[in-house]
Coordinates of C-alpha atoms in Angstrom, one line a residue:
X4 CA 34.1 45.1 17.4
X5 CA 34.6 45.6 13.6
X6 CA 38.0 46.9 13.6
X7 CA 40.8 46.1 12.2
X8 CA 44.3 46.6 14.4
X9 CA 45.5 49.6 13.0
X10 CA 49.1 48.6 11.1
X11 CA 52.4 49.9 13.5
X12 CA 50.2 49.0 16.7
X13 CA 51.3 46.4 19.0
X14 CA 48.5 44.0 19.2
X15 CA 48.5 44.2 23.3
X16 CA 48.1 47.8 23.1
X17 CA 45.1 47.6 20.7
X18 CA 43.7 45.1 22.8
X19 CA 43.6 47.2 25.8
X20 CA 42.0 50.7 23.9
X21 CA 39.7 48.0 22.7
X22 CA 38.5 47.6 26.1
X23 CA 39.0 50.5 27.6
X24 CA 36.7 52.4 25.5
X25 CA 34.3 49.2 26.0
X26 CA 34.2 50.6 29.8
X27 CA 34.0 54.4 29.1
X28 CA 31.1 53.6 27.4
X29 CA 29.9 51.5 30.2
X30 CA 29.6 48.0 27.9
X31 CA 30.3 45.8 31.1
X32 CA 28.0 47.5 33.3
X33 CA 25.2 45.8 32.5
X34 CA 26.1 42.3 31.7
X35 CA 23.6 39.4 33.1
X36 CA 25.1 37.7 36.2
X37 CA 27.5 40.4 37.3
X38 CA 28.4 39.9 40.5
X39 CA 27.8 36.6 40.6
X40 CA 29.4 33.3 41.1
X41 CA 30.6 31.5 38.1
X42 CA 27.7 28.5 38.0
X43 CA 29.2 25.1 38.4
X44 CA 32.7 25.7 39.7
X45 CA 33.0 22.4 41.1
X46 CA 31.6 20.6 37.8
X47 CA 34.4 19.2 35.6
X48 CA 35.0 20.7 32.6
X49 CA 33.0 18.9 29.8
X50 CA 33.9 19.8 26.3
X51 CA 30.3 20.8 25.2
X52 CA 29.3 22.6 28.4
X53 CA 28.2 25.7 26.5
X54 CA 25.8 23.5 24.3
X55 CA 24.7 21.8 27.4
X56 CA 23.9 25.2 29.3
X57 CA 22.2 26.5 26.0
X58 CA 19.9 23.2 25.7
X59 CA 19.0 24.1 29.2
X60 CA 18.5 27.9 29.2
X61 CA 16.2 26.7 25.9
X62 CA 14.1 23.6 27.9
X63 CA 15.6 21.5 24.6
X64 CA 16.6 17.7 25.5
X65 CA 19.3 15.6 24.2
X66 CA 18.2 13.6 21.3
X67 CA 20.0 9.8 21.4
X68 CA 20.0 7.7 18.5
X69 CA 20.4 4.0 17.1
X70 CA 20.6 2.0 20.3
X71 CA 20.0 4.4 23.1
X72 CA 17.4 6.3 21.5
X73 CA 15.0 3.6 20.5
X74 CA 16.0 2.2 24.3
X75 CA 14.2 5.5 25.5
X76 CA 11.7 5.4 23.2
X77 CA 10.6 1.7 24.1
X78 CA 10.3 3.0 27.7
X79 CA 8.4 6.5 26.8
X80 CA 6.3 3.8 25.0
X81 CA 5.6 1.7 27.5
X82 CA 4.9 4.7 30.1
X83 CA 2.4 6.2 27.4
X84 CA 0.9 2.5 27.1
X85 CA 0.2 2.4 30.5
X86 CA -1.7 5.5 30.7
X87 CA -3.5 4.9 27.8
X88 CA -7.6 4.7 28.1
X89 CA -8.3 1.7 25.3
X90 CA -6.6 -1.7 24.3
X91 CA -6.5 -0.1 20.8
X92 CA -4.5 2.8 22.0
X93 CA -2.2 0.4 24.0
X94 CA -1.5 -1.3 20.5
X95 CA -0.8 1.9 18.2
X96 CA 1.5 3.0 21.2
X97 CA 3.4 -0.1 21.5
X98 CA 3.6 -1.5 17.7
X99 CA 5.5 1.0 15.9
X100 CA 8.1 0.5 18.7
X101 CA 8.2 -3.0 18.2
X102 CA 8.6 -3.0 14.2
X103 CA 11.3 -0.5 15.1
X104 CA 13.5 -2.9 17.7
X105 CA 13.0 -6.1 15.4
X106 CA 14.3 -4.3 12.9
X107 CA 17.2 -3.0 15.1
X108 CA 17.6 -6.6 16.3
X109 CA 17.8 -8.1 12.3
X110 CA 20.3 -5.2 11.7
X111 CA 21.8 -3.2 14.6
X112 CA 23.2 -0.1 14.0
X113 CA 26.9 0.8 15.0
X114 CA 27.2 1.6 18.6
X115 CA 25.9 -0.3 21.8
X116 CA 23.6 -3.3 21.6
X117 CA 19.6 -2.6 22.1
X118 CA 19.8 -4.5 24.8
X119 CA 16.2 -5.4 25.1
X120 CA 14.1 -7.8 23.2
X121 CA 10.5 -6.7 21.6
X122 CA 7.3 -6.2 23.4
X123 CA 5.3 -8.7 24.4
X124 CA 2.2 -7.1 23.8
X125 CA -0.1 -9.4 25.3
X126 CA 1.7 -9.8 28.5
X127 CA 1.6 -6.2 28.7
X128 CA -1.8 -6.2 27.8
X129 CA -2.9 -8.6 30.7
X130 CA -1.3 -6.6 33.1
X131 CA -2.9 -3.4 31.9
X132 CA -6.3 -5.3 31.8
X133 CA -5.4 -6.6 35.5
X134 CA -4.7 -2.9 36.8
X135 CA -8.2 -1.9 35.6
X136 CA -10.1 -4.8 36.6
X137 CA -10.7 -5.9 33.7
X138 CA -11.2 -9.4 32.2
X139 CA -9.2 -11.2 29.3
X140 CA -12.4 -9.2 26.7
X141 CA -11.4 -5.5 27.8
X142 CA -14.9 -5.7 29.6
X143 CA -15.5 -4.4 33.2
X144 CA -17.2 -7.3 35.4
X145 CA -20.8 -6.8 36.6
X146 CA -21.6 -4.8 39.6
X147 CA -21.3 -7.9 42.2
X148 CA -20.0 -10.5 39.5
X149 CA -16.1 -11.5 39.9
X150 CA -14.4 -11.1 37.5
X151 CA -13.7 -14.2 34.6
X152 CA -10.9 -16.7 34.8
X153 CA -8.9 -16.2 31.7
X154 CA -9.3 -18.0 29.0
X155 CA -7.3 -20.9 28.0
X156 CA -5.4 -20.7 24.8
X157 CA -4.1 -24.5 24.6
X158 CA -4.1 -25.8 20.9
X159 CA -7.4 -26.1 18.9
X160 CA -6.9 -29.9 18.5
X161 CA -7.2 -30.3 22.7
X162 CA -10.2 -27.6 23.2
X163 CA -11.8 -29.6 19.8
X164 CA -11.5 -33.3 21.8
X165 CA -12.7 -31.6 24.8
X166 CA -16.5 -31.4 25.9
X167 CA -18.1 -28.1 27.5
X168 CA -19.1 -30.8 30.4
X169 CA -15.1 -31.3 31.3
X170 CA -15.6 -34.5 29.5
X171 CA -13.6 -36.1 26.3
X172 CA -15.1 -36.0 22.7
X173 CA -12.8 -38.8 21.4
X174 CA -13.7 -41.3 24.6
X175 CA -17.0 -41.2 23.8
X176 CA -18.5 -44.2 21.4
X177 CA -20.7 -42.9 18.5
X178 CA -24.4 -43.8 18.8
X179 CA -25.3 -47.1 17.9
X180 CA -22.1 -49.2 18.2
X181 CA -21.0 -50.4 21.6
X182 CA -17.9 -49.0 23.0
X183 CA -14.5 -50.8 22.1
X184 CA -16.1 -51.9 18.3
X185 CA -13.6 -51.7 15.8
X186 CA -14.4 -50.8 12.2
X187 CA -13.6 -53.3 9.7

C-alpha cells in the first residue's frame, strides 16, 4: 500500500476501499495461520513479544551481558569442562573464564553482582580426574593396581625435614658426633 489518501476523502472511507479491494483480490485468503487460534492467549502481554516470537521462529537465543552473561558463560564452561577428553582441554575451557570473572570482580559492570567467585581449577580438576579414575598425574591405574593416594602438597620445608622412611631429617645426628653434641 503505496498510496496516498486521495485529498477530499474521509480517512475512514479510504481505509475501508483500502481493504476491500485487499479482499477482491483475495490478499487475506492465504495468510499463514488462518483459522487458527491466536498463540498464547493466556500469556501476558510482554512489551517485546514480537522480538521474542521472531528469535524463536529463527532458533536465535537471548544474548545477556555483564553480570548475567559471564554467569552463563562460567556454567557453559564448566559443562564443556566436564566433557572435555584432556586436562589441557579442561584448562583452555576454564581459564579464559576465569581472567574474565576476576576482572569482573576488580571492576564490575553496572547491573547485578557476578555473584560467584573464580574457578578453582584444581578442585575441579580433582573431581574430573576422580570421575575418570584417574590419579592426581592424569594417568589411568594399572589393570589390577588401585589407584594412588594423592599426593601431599604440605610446604617444601616439612616434605625437606621429612625422610622417604616416615622418619625426621632434622632428628637425626650427623655421622660422627653423638646425638645431643652442641657445636661450639
Amino acid at each position: 500500500m503505496t498510496q496516498r489518501k486521495p485529498a477530499g476523502m474521509s480517512f475512514e472511507s479510504w481505509v475501508d476501499r483500502q481493504i476491500r479491494e485487499a479482499e477482491e483480490r483475495g490478499d487475506f485468503t492465504r495468510l499463514a495461520g488462518i483459522g487458527e487460534p491466536l498463540p498464547d492467549e493466556r500469556v501476558p502481554y510482554g512489551e517485546m513479544w514480537w522480538m521474542k516470537r521472531k528469535m524463536t521462529q529463527e532458533g536465535l537465543s537471548v544474548v545477556a551481558s555483564g553480570s548475567l552473561g559471564l554467569r552463563k558463560e562460567a556454567e557453559d564452561a564448566l559443562a564443556e569442562a566436564a566433557a572435555a577428553p584432556s586436562e589441557r582441554m579442561v584448562r583452555a575451557v576454564l581459564e579464559p573464564v576465569n581472567k574474565k570473572i576476576a576482572a569482573n570482580l576488580r571492576m564490575p559492570p553496572p547491573g547485578p553482582p557476578l555473584g560467584r567467585e573464580e574457578i578453582d581449577i584444581d578442585a575441579f580438576l580433582r573431581e574430573w580426574r576422580a570421575a575418570r579414575g584417574r590419579d592426581d598425574r592424569g594417568a589411568l591405574p594399572a589393570e589390577g593396581e588401585p589407584a594412588s593416594e594423592p599426593v601431599s602438597k604440605g610446604s617444601w620445608l616439612r616434605r625437606l625435614r621429612t625422610r622417604p622412611d616416615g622418619g625426621s631429617h632434622k632428628s637425626a645426628a650427623p655421622a660422627g658426633r653423638p646425638e645431643g653434641s652442641k657445636d661450639c
